[in-house]
XYZ file of C-alpha atoms in Angstrom:
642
model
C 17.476 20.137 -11.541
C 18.647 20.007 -7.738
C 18.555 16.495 -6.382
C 19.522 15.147 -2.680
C 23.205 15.114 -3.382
C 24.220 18.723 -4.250
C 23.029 20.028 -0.915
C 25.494 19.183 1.786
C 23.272 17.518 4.722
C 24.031 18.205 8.080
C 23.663 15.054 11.153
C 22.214 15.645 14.070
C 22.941 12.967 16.724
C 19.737 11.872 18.853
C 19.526 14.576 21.915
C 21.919 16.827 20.216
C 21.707 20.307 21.086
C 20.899 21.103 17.519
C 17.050 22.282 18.310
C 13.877 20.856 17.363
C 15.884 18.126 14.629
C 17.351 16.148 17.901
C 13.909 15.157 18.310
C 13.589 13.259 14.891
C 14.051 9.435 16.340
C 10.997 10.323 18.634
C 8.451 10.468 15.959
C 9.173 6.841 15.068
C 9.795 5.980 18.650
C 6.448 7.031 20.271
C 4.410 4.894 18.182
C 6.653 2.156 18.610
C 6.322 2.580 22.674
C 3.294 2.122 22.352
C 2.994 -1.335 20.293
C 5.280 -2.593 22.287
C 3.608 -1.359 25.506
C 0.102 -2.581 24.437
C 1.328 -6.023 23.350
C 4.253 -7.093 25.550
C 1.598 -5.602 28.974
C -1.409 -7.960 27.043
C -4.516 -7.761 28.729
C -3.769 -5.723 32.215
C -3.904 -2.739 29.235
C -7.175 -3.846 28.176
C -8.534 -0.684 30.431
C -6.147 2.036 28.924
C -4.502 0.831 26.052
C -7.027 2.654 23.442
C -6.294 6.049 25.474
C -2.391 5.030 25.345
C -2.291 4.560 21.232
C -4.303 7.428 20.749
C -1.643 9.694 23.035
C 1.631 8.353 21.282
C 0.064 9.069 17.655
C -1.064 12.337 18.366
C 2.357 12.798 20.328
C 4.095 11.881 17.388
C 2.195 14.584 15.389
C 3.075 16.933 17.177
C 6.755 16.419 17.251
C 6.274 16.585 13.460
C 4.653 19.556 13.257
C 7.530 21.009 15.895
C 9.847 20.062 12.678
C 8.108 21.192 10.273
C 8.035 24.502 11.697
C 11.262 24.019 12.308
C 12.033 23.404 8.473
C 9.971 26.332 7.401
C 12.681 28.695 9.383
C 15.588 27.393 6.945
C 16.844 28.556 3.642
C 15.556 26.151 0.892
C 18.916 24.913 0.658
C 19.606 23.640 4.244
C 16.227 21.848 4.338
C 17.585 18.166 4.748
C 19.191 17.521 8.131
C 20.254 13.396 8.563
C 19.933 11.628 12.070
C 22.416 9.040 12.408
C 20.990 6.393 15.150
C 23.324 3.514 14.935
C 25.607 1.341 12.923
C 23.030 -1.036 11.709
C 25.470 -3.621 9.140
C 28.816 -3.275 8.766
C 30.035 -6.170 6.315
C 32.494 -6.155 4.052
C 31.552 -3.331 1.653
C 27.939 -3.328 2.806
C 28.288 -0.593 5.402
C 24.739 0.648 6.478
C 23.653 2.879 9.273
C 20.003 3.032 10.948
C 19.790 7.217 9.207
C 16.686 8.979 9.251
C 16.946 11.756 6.170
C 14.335 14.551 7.130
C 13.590 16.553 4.331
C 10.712 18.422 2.380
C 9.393 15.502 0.926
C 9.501 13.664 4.480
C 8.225 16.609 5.972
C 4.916 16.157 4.420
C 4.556 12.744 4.871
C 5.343 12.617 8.639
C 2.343 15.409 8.577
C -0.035 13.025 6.844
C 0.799 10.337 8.655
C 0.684 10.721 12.098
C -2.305 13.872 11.727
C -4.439 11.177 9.353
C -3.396 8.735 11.587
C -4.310 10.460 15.012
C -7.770 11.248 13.399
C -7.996 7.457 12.512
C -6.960 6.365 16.125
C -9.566 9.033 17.968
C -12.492 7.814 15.468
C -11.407 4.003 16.517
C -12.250 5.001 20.270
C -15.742 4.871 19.171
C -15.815 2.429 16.373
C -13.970 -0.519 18.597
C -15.548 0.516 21.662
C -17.100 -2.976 21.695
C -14.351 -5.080 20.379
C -12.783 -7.501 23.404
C -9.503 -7.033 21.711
C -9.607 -3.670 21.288
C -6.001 -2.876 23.270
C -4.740 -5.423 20.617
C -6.076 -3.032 17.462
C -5.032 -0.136 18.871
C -1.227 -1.787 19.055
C -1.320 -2.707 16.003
C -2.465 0.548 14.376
C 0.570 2.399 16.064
C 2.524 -0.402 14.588
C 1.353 0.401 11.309
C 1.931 4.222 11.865
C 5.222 3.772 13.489
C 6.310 1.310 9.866
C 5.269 4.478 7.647
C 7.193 6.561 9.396
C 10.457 4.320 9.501
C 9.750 4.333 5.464
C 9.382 7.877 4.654
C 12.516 9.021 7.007
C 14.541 6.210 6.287
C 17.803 7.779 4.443
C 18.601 4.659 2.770
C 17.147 1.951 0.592
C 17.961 -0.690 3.225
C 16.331 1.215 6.047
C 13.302 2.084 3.874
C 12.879 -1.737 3.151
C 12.425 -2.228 7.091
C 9.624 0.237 6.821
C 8.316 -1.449 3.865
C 8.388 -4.697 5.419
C 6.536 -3.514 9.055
C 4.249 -2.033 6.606
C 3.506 -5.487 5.201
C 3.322 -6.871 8.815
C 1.124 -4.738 10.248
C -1.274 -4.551 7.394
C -0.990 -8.130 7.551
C -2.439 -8.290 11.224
C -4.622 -5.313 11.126
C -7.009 -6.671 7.289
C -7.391 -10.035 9.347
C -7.978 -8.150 12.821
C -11.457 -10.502 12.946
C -9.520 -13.807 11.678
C -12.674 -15.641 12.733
C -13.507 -14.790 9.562
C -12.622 -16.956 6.935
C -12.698 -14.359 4.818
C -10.765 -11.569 6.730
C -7.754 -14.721 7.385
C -8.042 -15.307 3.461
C -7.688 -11.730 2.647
C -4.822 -10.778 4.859
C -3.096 -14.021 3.356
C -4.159 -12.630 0.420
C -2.352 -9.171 0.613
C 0.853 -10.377 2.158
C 1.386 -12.961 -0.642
C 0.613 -10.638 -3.637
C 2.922 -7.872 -1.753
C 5.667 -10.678 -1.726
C 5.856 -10.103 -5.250
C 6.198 -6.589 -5.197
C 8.675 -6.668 -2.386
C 11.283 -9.238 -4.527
C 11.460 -6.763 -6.986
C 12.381 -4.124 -4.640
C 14.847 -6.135 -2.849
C 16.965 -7.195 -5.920
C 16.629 -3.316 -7.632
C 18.445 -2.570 -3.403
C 20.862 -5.648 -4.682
C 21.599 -4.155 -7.811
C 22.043 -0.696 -6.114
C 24.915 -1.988 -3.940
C 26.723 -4.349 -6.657
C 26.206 -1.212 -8.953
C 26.734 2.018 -6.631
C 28.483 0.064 -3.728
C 25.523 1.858 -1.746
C 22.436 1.872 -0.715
C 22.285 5.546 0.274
C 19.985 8.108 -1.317
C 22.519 10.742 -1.622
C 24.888 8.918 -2.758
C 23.474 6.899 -5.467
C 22.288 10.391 -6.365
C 25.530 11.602 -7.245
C 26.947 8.441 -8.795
C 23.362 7.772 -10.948
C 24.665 9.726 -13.841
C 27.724 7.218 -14.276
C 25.373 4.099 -14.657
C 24.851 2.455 -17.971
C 21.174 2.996 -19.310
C 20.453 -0.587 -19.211
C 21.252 -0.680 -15.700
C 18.924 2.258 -14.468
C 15.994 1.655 -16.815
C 16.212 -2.019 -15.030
C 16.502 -0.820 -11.905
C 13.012 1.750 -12.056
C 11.692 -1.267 -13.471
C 12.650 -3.546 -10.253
C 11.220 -0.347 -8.239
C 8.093 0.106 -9.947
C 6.909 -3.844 -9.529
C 8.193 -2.832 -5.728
C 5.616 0.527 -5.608
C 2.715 -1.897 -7.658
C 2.461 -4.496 -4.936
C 2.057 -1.422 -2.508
C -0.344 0.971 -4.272
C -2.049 -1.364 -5.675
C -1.126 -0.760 -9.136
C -1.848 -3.443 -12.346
C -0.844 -6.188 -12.362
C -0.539 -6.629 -8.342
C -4.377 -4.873 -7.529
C -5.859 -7.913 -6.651
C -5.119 -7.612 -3.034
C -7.058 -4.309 -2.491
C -10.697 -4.853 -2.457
C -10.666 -7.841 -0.343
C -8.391 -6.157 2.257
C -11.818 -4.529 3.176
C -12.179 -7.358 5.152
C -10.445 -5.497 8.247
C -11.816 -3.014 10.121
C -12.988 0.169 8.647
C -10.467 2.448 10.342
C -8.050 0.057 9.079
C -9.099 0.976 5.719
C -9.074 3.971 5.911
C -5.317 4.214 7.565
C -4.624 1.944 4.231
C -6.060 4.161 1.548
C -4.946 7.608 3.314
C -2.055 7.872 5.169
C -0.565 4.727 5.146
C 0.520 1.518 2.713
C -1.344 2.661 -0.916
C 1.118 5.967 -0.562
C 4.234 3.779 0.020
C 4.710 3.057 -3.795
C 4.538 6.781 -5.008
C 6.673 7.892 -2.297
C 9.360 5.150 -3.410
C 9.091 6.730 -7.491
C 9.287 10.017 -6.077
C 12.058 9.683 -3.760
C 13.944 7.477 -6.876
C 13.726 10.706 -9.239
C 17.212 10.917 -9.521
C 16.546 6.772 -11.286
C 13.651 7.713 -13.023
C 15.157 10.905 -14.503
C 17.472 9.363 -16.296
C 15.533 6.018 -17.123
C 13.101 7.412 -19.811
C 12.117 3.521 -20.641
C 11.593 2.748 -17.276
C 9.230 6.221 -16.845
C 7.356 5.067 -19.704
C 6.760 2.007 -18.197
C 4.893 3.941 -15.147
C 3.077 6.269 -16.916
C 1.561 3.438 -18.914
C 1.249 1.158 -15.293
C -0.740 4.257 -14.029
C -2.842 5.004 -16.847
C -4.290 1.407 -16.906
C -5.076 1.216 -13.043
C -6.294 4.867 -13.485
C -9.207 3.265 -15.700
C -9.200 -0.208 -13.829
C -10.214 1.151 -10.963
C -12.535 3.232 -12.242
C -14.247 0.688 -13.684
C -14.412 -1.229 -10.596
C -16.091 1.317 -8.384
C -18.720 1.935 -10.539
C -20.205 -1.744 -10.176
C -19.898 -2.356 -6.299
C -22.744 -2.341 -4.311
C -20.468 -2.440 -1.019
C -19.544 0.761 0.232
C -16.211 -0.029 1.213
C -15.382 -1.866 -1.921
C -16.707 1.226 -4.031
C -14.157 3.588 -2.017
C -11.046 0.981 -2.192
C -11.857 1.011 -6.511
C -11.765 4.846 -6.170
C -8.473 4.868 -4.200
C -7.304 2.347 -7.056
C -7.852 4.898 -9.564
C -6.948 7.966 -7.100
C -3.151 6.361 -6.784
C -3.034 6.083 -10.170
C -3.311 9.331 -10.836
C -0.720 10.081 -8.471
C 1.452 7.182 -10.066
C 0.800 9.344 -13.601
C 2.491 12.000 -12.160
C 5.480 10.290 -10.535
C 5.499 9.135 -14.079
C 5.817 12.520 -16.142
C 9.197 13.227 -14.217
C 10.076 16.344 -12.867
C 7.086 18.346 -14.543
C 4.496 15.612 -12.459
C 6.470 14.739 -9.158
C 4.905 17.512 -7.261
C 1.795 17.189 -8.241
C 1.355 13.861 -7.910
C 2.285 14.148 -4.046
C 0.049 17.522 -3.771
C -2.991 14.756 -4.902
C -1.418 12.308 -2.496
C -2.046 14.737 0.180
C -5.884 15.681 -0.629
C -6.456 12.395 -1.495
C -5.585 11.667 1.995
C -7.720 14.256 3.441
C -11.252 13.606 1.544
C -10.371 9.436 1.798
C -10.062 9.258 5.283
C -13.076 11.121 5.390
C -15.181 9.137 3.122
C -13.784 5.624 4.572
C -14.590 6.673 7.892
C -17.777 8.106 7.039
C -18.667 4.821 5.295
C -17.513 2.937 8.866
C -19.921 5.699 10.151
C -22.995 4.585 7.962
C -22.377 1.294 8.614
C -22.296 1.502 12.669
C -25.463 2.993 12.510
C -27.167 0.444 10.274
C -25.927 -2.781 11.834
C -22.884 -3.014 9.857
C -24.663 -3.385 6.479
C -22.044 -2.683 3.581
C -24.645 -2.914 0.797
C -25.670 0.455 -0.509
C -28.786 -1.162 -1.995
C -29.933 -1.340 1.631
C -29.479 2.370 2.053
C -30.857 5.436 1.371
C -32.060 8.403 2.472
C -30.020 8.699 5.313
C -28.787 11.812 5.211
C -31.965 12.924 7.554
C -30.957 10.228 10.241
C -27.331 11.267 9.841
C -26.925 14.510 8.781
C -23.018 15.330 10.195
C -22.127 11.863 8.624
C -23.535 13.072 5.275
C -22.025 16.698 5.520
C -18.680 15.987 5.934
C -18.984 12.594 3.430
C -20.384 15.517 0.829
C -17.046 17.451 1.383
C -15.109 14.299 0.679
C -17.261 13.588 -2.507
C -17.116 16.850 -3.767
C -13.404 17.010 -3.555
C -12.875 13.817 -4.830
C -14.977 14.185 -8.121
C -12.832 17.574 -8.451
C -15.716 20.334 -7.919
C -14.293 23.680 -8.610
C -12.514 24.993 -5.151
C -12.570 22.098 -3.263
C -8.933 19.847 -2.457
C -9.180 17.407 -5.143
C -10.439 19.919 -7.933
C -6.810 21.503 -7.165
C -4.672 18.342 -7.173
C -5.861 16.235 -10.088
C -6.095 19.019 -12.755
C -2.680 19.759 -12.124
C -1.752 16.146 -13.569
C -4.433 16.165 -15.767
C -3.171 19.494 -17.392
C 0.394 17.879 -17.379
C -0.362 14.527 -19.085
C -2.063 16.160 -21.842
C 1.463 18.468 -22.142
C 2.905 15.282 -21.958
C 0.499 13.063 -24.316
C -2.708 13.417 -25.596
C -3.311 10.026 -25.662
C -2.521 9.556 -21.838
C -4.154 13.073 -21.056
C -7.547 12.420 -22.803
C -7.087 8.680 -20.263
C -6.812 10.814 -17.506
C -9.835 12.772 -18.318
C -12.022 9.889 -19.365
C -10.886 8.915 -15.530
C -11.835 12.088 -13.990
C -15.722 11.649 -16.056
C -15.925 8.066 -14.472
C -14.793 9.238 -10.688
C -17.668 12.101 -11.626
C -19.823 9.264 -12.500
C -19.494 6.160 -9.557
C -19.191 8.622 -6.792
C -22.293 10.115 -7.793
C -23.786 6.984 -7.729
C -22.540 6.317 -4.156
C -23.929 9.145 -2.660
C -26.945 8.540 -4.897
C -28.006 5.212 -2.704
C -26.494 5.870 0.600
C -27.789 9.426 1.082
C -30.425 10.396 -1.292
C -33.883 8.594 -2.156
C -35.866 6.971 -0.771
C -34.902 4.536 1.824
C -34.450 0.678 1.755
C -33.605 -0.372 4.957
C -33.103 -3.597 6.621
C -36.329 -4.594 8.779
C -35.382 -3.579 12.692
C -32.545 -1.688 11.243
C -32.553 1.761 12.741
C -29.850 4.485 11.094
C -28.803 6.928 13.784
C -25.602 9.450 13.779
C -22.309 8.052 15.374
C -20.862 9.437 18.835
C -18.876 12.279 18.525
C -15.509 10.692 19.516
C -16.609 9.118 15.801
C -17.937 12.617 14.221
C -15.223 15.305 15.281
C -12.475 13.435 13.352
C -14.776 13.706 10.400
C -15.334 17.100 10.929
C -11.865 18.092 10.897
C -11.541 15.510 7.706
C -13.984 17.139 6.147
C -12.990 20.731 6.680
C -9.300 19.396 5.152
C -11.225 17.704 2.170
C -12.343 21.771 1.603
C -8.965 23.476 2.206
C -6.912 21.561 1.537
C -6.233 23.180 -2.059
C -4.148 25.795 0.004
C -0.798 23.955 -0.697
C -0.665 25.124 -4.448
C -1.459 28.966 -3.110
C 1.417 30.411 -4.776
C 3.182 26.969 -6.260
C 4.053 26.309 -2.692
C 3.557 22.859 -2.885
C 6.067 22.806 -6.083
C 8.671 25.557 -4.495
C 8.866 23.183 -1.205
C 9.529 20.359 -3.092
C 11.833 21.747 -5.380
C 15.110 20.615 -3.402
C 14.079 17.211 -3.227
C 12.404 16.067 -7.006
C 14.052 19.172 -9.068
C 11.770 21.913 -10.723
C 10.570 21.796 -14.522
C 11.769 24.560 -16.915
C 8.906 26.824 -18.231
C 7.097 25.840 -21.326
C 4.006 26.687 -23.105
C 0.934 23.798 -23.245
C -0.290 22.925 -26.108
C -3.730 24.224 -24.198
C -4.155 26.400 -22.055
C -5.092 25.725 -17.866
C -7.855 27.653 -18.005
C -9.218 25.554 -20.587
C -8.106 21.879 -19.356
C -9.603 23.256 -16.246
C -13.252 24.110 -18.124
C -12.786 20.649 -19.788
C -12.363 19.036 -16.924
C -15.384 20.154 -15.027
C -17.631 19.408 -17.945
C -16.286 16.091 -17.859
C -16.964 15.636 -14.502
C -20.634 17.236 -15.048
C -21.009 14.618 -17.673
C -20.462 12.029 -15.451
C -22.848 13.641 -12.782
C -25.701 13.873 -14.792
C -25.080 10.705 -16.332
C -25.376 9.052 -12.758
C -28.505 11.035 -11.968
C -30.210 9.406 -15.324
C -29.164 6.220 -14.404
C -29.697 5.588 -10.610
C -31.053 9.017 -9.217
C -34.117 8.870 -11.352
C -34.442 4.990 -11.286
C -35.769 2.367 -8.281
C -32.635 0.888 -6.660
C -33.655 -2.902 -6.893
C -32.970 -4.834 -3.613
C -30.795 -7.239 -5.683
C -28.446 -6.438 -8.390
C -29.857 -6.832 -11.546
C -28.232 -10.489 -13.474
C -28.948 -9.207 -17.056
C -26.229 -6.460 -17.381
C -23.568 -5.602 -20.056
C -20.278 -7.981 -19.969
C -18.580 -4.704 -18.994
C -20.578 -4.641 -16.020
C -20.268 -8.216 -15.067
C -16.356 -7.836 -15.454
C -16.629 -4.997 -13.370
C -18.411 -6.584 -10.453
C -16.043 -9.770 -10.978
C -13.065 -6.668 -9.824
C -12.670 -7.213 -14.046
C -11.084 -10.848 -13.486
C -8.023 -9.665 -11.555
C -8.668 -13.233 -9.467
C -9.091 -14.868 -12.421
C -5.953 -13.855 -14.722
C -3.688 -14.649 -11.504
C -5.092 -17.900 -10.913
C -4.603 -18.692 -14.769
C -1.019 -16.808 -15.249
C 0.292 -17.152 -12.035
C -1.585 -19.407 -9.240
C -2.184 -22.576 -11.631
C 0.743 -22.883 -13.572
C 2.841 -22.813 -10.545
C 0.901 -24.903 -8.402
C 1.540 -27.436 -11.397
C 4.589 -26.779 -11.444
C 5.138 -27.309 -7.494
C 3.196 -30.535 -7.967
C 5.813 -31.197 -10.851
C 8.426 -30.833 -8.695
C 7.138 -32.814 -5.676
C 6.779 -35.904 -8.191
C 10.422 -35.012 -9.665
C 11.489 -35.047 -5.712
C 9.748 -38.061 -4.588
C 10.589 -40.274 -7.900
C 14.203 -39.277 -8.640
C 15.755 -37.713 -5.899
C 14.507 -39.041 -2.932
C 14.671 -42.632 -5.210
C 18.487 -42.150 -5.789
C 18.976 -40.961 -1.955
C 16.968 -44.065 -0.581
C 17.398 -46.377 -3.479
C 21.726 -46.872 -2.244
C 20.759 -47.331 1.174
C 18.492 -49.972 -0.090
C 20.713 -52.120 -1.713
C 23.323 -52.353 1.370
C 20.523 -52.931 3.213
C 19.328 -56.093 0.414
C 22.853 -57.397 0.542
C 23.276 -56.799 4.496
C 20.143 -59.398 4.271
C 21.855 -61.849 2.744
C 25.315 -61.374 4.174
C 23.096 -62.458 7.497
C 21.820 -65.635 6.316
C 25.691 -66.707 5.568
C 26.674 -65.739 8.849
C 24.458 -68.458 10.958
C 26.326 -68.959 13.803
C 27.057 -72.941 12.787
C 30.582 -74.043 13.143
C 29.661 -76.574 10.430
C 28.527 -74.105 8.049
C 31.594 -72.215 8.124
C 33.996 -76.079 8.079
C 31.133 -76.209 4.669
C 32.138 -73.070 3.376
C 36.144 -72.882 4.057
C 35.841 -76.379 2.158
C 34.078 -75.078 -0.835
C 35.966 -72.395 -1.115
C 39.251 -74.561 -0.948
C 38.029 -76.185 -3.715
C 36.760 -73.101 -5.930
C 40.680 -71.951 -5.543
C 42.035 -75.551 -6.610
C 39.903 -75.596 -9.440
C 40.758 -72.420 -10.297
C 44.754 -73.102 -10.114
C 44.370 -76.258 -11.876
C 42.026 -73.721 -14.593
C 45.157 -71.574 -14.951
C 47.925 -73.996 -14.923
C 46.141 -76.080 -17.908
C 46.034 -73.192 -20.004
């Protein structure tokens, strides 16, 4: 296995004269300009600003795919060049530079992220063409973009957790964009808070990287992994894994995801595609060289993954909101991803090949569902669809694409990408394999149903409600989604996908399945089918009732109630430590705060007294000299008697 630290990597300084690599910084720095532009100018950009973010994301993909290119011309060994920006901290033994690490694996994230993300920011031209604060959105989505990119480049754990944090920010602004909500604020608060989590175990597994490794350096933690007791790394991909749950959404920290549809759609759809979901597998996958040799710790994600796999599921086949349907799918869809960071070395590339496609069709679907909705009044509920694929036939083209890659038809992007890790968990377990397949019937089964009521039957619209197909500033980027959603199977041509990524996760030694491709492959289409026809029996050849039935299985109610993620917080985690703050406010109030004020009370008690002695009244004092004269007599004469 070949990890980070056996390839010498070379450092380019910022407008170095070593080629297209000089230019790394910029692809962080573009976006950046142009949140800080858009915000610091405020409204005298209200005219441009949209036209500016759009420029500096597509500016920054190109500069990526200048690199990339760039990357492609070099042996597979001198594929990771370092940028070294500045001395960041510089304390004690804590030394820490602002280093960008470009390598394979960042490679193809800077692709997805700032090509996803220009597609996102052309598409919002249209979408917030109405929005006063439009300039404002548009800063905030290069913030976002800019965060991810910080994140995947970073070439430490300390510079990564910047990322991670702007990440949190911006998501933070961007899912209560329309804060006159109540329920947009509450859902943004809801996300950063449940993130929080995550993000404390990350920061102590960077803590217990430095008092460990004396570093918080990829390359060299690499090298010095192998020295570390077992009980040290297996709690340290622990620490990382509750980091990756709180940003991919993964059980136990889910909760967050279906409500963040509060925010704009293209906000979603940066979220589920390009952006904050893929922040946790990117962390497992980068951390192979912890995983590797943490087989406690691996376990521990494979079984994570597996359960959200199904969760999520679950969850997307009871929503009758479009969006909400999509964010259960992208639940399940990083899962699966998540089950291959989990299966090591054998699952690392395949689970960012699916990270990839999954970016593709998602971005298509989510903005295809922002599509449906601007041309039906912004109406989530799919029970007020229907047949619209007449009144908007390029929104239901390219959404087909998405749905038939996503369900894993046979040659399109997702039908590549998931069997891969299907095929692997099942040469892994058959337990966790026959999971992942039960998965892949239920994807086969709610995303039928989706298209089922938005696209097909007969139609339920809204009185006054008129359908009509978005502008094409809105339809080209799902064009060019869509035709990705289709291709984008092209990466495993050849194991390409697994040769690129070879230097950075390691390659797997050849072995013999216990079954065969070809047939996990057959399997998994009739799984699929199964879950197809299954739909079309149960809502294709059925009346969609205006309201959701009330008398359905407790399966079903648990899956409309997101299957009591709310409620298992609230009685684990929300109400036993709001009694417990309450416990301590009492504590506070009674005993310390009585201790602190209670001393101060008795000087002041005995001041009060004290005052009344000293009257002012020369006679008093003649009174009291005299009685004490006499105390002191009485008290010789006392002494002398005895």
């Amino acid at each position: 296995m070949i990890h980070l630290s056996e390839a010498p990597i070379p450092v380019v300084a910022p407008g170095s004269a070593d080629g297209a690599f000089a230019l790394l910084w910029l692809v962080i720095a573009l976006p950046l300009a142009g949140a800080a532009v858009l915000l610091l100018l405020g409204r005298r950009a209200d005219a441009w600003g949209h036209l500016l973010g759009t420029a500096t994301a597509v500016g920054s993909f190109v500069v990526s795919l200048v690199l990339f290119v760039s990357l492609l011309g070099r042996d597979e060994g001198e594929r990771q060049v370092a940028q070294h920006l500045w001395q960041w901290i510089s304390v004690g033994r804590l030394d820490v530079g602002l280093d960008l690490l470009y390598d394979p694996l960042s490679a193809l994230f800077l692709l997805l992220i700032t090509g996803v993300g220009s597609l996102i920011h052309v598409y919002s031209i249209g979408y917030m063409s109405h929005d006063p604060r439009r300039r404002r959105f548009f800063a905030y989505l290069n913030l976002f973009v800019a965060a991810m990119l910080v994140l995947v480049l970073a070439e430490n754990y300390l510079v990564l957790f910047l990322g991670w944090e702007g990440v949190g920010l911006a998501s933070y602004l961007l899912i209560g964009f329309w804060q006159h909500k109540h329920s947009a604020a509450a859902a943004a608060k809801k996300a950063f808070v449940i993130n929080r989590v995550g993000d404390i175990g990350l920061s102590l597994g960077i803590a217990l990287m430095f008092v460990t490794f004396g570093s918080t350096s990829f390359t060299v933690i690499s090298a010095l992994a192998s020295g570390a007791s077992q009980a040290t790394l297996t709690t340290l991909g622990v620490l990382l894994l509750l980091g990756a749950c709180g940003k991919s959404a993964q059980v136990p920290l889910q909760a967050w995801l279906l409500d963040a549809m509060e925010g704009p759609t293209p906000v979603s759809a940066l979220i589920h595609a390009a952006t904050m979901v893929t922040a946790g597998v990117y962390l497992v996958c980068r951390s192979n060289f912890v995983f590797e040799r943490a087989p406690d710790a691996q376990t521990v994600v494979v079984v994570v993954a597996t359960v959200t796999l199904l969760w999520g599921a679950a969850i997307g086949c009871a929503k009758d909101d479009i969006k909400k349907a999509l964010a259960g799918s992208t639940m399940s869809q990083i899962g699966y991803m998540m089950l291959g960071a989990g299966l090591g070395v054998a699952g690392y590339a395949f689970a960012i090949f699916h990270l990839i496609t999954h970016g593709f069709f998602k971005a298509n679907m989510f903005l295809g569902a922002g599509s449906v909705m601007h041309g039906t009044d912004d109406d989530v509920d799919m029970r007020h669809y229907g047949a619209l694929r007449g009144a908007m036939p390029v929104t239901f083209l390219t959404f087909a694409m998405g749905y038939l890659a996503i369900i894993g038809f046979p040659g399109f992007s997702g039908f590549w990408s998931k069997d891969k890790i299907i095929e692997t968990a099942l040469a892994d377990s058959w337990v966790v394999g026959l999971c992942a397949l039960l998965g892949a019937g239920v994807t086969g089964f709610y995303m039928t149903r989706l298209m089922l009521m938005t696209f097909l039957g007969e139609q339920r619209w809204r009185p006054g409600v008129h359908p009509h197909e978005s502008p094409r500033v809105m339809t080209g980027p799902l064009v060019a989604l869509a035709a990705l959603s289709v291709l984008g199977g092209v990466l495993l041509a050849g194991d390409w996908i697994v040769d690129w990524l070879a230097p950075v996760v390691g390659t797997a030694p050849e072995e013999h399945p216990p079954i065969p491709a070809l047939a996990v492959t057959a399997i998994a289409v009739l799984v699929v089918a199964a879950g197809v026809a299954l739909a079309w029996r149960l809502v294709g050849q059925r009346p969609i009732p205006d309201v959701a039935p009330t008398q359905v299985s407790a399966l079903t109610r648990a899956a409309r109630a997101d299957l009591y993620g709310d409620a298992i917080n609230e009685a684990l985690v929300i109400g036993p430590g709001r009694r417990l703050v309450r416990g301590v406010v009492v504590a506070d109030d009674r005993a310390v705060d009585g201790v602190l004020t209670g001393g101060p009370g008795l000087v002041g008690g005995i001041g009060l007294l004290l005052r009344r002695v000293q009257n002012g009244y020369v006679r008093s004092y003649a009174a009291s000299v005299l009685g004490g004269s006499v105390v002191v007599l009485v008290a010789l004469l006392v002494v002398n008697l005895a």
